[in-house]
C-alpha atoms as one frame of an Amber mdcrd trajectory, in Angstrom:
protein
  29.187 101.884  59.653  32.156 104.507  58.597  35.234 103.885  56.999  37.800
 102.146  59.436  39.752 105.343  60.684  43.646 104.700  60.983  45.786 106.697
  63.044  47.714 107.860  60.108  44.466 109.462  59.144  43.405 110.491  62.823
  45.355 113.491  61.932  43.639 114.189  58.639  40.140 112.727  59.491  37.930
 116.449  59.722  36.917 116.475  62.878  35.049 119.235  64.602  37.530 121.558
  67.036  40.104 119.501  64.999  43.177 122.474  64.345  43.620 123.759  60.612
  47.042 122.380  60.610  46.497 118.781  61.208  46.976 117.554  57.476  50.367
 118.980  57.688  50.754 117.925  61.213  50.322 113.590  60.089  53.736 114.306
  57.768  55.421 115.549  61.227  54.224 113.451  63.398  55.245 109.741  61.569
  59.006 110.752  61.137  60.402 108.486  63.294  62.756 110.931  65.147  59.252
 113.237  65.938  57.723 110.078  66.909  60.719 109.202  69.319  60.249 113.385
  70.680  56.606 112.517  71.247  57.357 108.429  73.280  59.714 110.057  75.182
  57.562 113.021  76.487  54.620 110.959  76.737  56.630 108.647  79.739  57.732
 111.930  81.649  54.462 113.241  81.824  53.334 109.494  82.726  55.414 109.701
  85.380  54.087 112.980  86.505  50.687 111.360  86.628  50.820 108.589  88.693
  51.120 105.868  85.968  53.516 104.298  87.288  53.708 100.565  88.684  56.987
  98.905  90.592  58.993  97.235  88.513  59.438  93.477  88.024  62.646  93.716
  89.541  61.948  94.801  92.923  58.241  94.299  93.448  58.707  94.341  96.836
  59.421  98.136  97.386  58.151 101.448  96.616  61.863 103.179  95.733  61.801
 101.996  92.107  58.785 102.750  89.585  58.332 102.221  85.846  55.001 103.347
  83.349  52.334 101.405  82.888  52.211 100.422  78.711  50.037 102.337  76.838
  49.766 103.787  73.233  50.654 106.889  72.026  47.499 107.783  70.657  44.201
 106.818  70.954  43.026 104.109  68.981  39.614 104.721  66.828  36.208 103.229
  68.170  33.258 103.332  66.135  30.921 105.619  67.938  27.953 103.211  67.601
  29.670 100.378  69.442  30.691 102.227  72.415  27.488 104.333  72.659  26.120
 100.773  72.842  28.280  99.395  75.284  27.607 102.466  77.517  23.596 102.200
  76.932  23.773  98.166  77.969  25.894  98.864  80.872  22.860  99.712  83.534
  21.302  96.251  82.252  24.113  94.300  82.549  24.809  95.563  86.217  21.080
  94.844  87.024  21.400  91.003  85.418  24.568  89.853  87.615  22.953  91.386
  90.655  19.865  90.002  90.325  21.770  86.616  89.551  23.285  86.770  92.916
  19.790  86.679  94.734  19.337  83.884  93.256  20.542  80.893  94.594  18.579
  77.882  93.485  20.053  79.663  90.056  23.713  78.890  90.982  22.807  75.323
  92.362  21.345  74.680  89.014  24.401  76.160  87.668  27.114  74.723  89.297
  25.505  70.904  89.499  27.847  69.173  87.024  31.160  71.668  88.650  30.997
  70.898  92.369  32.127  67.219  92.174  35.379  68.828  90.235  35.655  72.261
  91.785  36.918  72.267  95.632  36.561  75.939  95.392  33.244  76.261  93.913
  31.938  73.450  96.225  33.638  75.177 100.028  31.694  78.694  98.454  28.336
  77.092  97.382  28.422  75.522 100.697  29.452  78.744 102.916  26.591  80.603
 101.015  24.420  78.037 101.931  25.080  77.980 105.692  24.566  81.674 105.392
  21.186  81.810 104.195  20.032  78.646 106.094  21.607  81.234 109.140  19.842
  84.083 107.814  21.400  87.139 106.064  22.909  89.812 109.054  23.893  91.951
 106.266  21.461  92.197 103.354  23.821  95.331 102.118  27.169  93.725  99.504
  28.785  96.035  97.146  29.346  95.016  93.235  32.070  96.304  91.254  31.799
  95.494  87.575  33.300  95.935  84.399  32.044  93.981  81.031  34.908  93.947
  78.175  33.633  94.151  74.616  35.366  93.531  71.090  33.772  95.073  67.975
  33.170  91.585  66.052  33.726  91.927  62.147  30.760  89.178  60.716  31.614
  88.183  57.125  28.167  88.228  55.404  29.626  87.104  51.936  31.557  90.407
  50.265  29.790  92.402  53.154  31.753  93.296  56.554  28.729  93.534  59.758
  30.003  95.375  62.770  28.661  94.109  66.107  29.451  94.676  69.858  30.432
  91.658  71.723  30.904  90.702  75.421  34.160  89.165  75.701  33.395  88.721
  79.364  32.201  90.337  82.872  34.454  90.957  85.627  33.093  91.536  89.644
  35.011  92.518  92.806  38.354  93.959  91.989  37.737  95.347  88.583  41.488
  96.029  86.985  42.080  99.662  85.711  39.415 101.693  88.020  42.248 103.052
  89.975  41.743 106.388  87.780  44.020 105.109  85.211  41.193 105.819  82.031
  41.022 109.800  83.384  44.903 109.735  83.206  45.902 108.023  79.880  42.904
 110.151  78.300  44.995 113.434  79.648  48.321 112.013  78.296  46.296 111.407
  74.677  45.232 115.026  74.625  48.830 116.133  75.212  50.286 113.463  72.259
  47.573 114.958  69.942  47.959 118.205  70.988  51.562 117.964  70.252  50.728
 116.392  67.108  48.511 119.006  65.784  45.135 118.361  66.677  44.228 120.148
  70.155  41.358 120.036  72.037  38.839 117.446  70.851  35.319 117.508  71.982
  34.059 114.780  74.127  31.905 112.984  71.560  35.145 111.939  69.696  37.898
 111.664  72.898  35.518 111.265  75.865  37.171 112.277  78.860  36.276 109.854
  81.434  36.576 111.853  84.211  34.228 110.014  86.989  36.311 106.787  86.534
  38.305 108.845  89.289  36.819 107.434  92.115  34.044 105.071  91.317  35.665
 102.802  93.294  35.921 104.712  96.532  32.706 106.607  96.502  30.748 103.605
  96.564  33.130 102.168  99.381  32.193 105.481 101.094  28.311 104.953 100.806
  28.632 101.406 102.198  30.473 102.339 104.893  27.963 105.446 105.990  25.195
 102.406 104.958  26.903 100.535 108.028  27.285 103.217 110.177  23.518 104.318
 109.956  22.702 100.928 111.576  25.363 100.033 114.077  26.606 102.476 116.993
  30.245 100.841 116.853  32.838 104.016 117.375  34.930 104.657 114.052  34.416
 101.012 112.402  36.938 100.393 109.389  37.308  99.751 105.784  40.137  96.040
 105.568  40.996  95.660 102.301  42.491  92.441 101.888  45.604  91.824  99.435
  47.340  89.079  98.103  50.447  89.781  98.862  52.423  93.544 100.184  55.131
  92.856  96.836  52.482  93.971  94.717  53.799  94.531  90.730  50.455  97.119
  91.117  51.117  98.256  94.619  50.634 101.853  93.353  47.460 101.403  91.854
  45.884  99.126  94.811  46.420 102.034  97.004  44.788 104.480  94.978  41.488
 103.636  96.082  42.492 104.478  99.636  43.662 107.786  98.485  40.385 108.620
  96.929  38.855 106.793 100.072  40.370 109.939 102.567  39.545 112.636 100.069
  35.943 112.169  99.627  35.784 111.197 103.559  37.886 114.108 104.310  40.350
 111.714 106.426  37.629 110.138 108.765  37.695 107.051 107.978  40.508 104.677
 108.712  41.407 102.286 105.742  43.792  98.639 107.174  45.494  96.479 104.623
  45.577  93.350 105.490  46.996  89.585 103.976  45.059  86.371 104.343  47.040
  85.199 107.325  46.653  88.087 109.018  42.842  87.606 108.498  43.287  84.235
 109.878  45.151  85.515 113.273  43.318  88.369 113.670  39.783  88.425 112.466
  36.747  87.953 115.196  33.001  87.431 114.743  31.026  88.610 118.301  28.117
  86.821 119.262  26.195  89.921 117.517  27.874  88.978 114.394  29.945  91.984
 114.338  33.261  91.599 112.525  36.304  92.633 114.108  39.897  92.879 113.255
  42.448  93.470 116.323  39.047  94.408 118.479  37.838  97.109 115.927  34.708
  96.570 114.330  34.986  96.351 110.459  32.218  98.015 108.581  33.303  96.921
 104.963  35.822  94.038 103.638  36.853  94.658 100.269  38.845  91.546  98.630
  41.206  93.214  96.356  41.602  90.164  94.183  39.473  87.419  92.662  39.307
  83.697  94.672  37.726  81.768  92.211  39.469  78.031  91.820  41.829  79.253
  95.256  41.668  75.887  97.322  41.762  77.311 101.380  42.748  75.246 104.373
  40.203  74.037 106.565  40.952  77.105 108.344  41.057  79.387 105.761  37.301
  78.591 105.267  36.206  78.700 108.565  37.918  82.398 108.292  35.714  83.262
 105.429  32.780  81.620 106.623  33.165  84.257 109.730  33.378  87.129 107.382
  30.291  85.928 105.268  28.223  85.550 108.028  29.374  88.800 109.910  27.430
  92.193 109.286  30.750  93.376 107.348  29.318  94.878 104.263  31.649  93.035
 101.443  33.047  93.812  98.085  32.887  90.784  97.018  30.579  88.951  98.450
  30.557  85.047  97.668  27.286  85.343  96.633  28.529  87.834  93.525  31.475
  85.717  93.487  30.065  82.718  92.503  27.698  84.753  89.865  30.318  86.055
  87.421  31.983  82.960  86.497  32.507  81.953  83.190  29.822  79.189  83.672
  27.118  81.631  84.394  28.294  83.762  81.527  27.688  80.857  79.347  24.176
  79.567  81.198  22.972  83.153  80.686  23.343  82.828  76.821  20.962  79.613
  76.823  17.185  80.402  75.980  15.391  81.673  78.658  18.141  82.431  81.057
  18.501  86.316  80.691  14.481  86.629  80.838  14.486  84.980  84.212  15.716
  87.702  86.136  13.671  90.087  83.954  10.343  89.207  83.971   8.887  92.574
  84.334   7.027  93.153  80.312   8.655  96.540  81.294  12.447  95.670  80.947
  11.850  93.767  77.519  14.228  96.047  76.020  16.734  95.173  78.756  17.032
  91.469  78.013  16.973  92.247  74.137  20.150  94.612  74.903  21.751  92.659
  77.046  21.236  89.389  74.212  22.827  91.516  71.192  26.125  91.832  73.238
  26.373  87.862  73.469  28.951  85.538  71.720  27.470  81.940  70.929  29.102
  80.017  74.176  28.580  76.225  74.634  28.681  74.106  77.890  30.512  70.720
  77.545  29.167  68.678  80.831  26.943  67.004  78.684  27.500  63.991  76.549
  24.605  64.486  74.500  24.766  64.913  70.442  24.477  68.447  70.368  27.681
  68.219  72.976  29.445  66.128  71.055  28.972  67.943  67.196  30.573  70.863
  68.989  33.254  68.963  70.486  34.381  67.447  67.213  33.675  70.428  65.625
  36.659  72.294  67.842  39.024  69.406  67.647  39.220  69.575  64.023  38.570
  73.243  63.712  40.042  74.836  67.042  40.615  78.057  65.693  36.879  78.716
  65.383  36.862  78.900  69.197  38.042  79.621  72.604  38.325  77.336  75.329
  37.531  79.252  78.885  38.319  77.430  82.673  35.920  78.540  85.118  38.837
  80.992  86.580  39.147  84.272  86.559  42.310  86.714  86.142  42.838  86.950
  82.527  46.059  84.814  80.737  44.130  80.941  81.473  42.604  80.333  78.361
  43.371  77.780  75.650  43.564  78.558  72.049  44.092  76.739  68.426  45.949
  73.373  69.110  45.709  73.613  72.872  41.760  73.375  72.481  41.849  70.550
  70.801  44.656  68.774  72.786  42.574  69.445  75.773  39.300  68.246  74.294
  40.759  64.709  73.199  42.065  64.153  76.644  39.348  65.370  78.929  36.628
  62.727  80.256  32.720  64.685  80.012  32.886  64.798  83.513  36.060  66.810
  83.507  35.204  68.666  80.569  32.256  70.692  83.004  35.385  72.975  84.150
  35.167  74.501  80.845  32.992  76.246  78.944  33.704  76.720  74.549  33.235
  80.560  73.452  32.820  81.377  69.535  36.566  82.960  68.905  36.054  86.686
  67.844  37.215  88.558  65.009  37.945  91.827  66.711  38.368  94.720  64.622
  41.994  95.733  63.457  43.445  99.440  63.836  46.586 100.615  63.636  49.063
 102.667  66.830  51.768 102.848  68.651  52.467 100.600  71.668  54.910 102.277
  74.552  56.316  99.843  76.658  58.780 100.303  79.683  62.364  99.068  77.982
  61.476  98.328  75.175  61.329  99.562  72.065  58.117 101.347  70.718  56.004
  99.349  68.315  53.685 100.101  65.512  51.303  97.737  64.465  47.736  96.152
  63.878  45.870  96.279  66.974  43.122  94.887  68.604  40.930  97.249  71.106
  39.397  96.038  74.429  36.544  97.935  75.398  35.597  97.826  79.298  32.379
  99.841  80.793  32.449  99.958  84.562  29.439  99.636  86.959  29.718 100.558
  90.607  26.384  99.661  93.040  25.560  99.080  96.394  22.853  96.456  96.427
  20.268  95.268  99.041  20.320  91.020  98.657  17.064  91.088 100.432  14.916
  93.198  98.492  16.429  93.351  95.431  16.593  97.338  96.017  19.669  99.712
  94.792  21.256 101.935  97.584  23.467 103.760  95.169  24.645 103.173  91.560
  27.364 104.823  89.217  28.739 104.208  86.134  31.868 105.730  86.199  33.462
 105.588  83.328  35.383 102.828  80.912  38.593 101.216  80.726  40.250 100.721
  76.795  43.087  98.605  76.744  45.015  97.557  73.573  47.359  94.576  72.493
  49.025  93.330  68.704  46.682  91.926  66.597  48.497  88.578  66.467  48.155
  88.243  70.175  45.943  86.003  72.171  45.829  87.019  75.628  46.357  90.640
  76.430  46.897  90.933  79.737  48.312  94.332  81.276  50.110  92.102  83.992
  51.760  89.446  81.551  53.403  92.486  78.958  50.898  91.804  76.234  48.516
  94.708  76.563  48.586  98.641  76.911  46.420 100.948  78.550  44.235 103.255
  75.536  41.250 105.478  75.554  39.083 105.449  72.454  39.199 108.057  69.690
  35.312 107.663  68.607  34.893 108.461  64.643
């Protein structure tokens, strides 16, 4: 494992295509009025590249834009980890889809959560009808991203250096809207500026097919659909939470990227929950229309885990489950990259289920190096209970994880053990314990919009995105791509680091 590079020495580190004049360069670059030249060029030239987001203010219309955060530099990534991460990422794709086939799995799963969870119970039981039904469209799409910390393990006076999965994300997978492609371009300019121009890939990897992941798999769905059904110009409906969208920019980027690679062909509708209750149909065929056009894909552009629908909110979903819409996400994947499978999956036995092919050995033995020690708490056996009092009087040593996604729910130090004292066992199965990390430290500049720039310790998430088209039938592949990864940063003494909720920044990785 190298030294711990800095970004102080980023400028003097020697690096190969690295320019003669860096060492002089790092005196430049850290006067503060130099550093102030550099924040204030970066934003322009944010600006001119479409990272941008409405502002809090006036979420509601397009007139007004700020930056997304981001540092001013890349922050330095051992190589090892994140050629690991990238190696794992095929695997990892493979598991959760796989997991999704598999739905005596998720009963087994979700036994001790469906008494609690509304949620999980109305989607186990539309899945069920479904398959009882019989699948009209084996075809779903599965948008991924797994987020890894590089844990420091103290082995006595000795520092080990391991990849670890923080967590994996399906459906609308935050930062694929060709953000990574972007902040790497605005990195090249900041170092360029600095001194050190054109790096090679293997130290700033440019990132370049997290363009349009996204879209081109979108693209082959839809073409999927259209090989099978005769229906004139069917549609893409993505539906959004809400049209005042704090990332109204971004969500539409995909649709952008949608007419490009479709060369305007296809027509892309936006569409809110109630209008999906109004105006949503199912034909006795089991085609899915919206307004009388059939819809060839449905793409959810946010996560419905622990969202409790009206009686006819459900019987709206169950329509579009059952319908031969090809959907991003499915309930199926839904359902299978919850924190409680996450955890499940680290138990003995678990991964190897869904790899029992000899063959893909090294799969499950890849995908079981990237895993944190997690613990279920449904139980109310010993084992249960050690770690139970174990995180009431040590809560530090852990994190405490609802089975929600959308970053910012967790519960940390005292909260953990607040929680834990005042939770019955049976409550307690909404919540699964995760070993709390020790991420690695670096040091770099954080640009936010307003506020003034900071420079401190921080912590680097590392996402690796997985785009496939998946047959639930056969278990076959229709089209894969792994487009790319998502780095975002927050301050060392921060929790949560959310892009959303003005902890984290957007990064790319400077790999040393």
């Amino acid at each position: 494992m190298p030294n711990v590079i800095c970004v102080e020495n980023i400028f003097t580190t020697n690096v190969t295509g690295a320019n003669e004049t860096a060492n002089s360069a790092a005196k430049v670059v850290f006067d503060e009025e130099n550093v102030q030249t550099l924040v204030e060029d970066a934003i322009d030239y944010a600006h001119n590249v479409f990272l941008i987001v409405r502002t809090q203010e006036r979420k509601d219309i397009s007139d007004y834009a700020q930056i997304v955060p981001f540092t001013l530099f890349p922050s330095p990534y051992p190589r090892e980890m994140f050629k690991e991460a990238i190696d794992v990422a095929k695997a990892m794709s493979l598991l959760y889809f796989r997991v999704s086939r598999d739905f005596e799995f998720l009963k087994m799963v979700y036994k001790d959560v469906l008494e609690l969870d509304e949620s999980i119970r109305n989607y186990m039981n539309i899945c069920e009808e479904v398959l009882n039904e019989g699948i009209k469209q084996p075809f779903s799409i599965y948008l991924q991203r797994a987020d890894y910390y590089v844990h420091v393990r103290e082995d006595g006076a000795e520092k080990k250096y391991e990849l670890k999965q923080i967590e994996v994300n399906g459906g609308p997978v935050g930062g694929a809207n060709g953000i990574p492609p972007r902040i790497t371009k605005l990195h090249e300019r900041t170092l360029s500026k600095a001194g050190i121009p054109n790096l090679p890939e293997d130290v700033l990897p440019k990132n370049p097919n997290a363009k349009a992941g996204a879209a081109e798999a979108v693209v082959h769905a839809w073409r999927l659909y259209k090989q099978k059904f005769t229906h004139p110009d069917p549609i893409i409906v993505f539906l959004v939470l809400k049209d005042n969208s704090y990332w109204h920019f971004l969500k539409r980027y995909d649709e952008y990227e949608i007419e490009q690679i479709a060369k305007n062909k296809i027509k892309v509708v936006y569409v809110t929950w109630p209008e999906c209750i109004r105006d949503l149909t199912m034909d006795d065929d089991f085609t899915l229309r919206l307004k009388g056009q059939a819809v060839a894909v449905f793409y959810i552009n946010y996560s419905i885990t622990g969202v409790i629908f009206s009686a006819k909110s459900i019987e709206t979903y169950k329509i579009i489950e059952r319908s031969t819409a090809i959907k991003s996400l499915s309930l199926f994947y839904e359902l299978s990259v919850s924190k409680k499978v996450q955890q499940i999956l680290s138990l003995p036995g678990m991964v190897e289920r869904f790899f029992p092919d000899p063959k893909e050995a090294p799969m499950v033995d890849a995908i079981r190096k990237t895993f944190a020690r997690m613990w279920g708490l449904e139980d109310d056996d010993l084992e249960t209970r050690e770690i139970v009092a174990d995180a009431i009087a040590h809560p530090e040593r852990y994190v405490m994880k609802p089975n929600r996604e959308g970053g910012g729910k967790n519960f940390w130090d005292q909260e953990i053990a607040d929680n834990l004292r005042t939770l019955a066992p049976k409550e307690r199965a909404a919540y699964i314990l995760m070993e709390k990390l020790n991420p690695l430290t670096v040091k770099n500049y954080l640009v936010w919009p307003f506020k003034e720039v900071v420079y401190d310790d921080v912590v680097v998430e590392l996402g690796v995105y997985t785009f496939m088209v998946g047959n639930m039938q056969d278990g076959t592949m229709s089209h894969y791509a792994q487009p790319g990864h998502l780095a975002r940063t927050k301050l060392a003494t921060s929790n949560e680091g959310g892009i959303s909720s003005g902890t984290g920044t957007f990064d790319s990785v400077y790999l040393h």
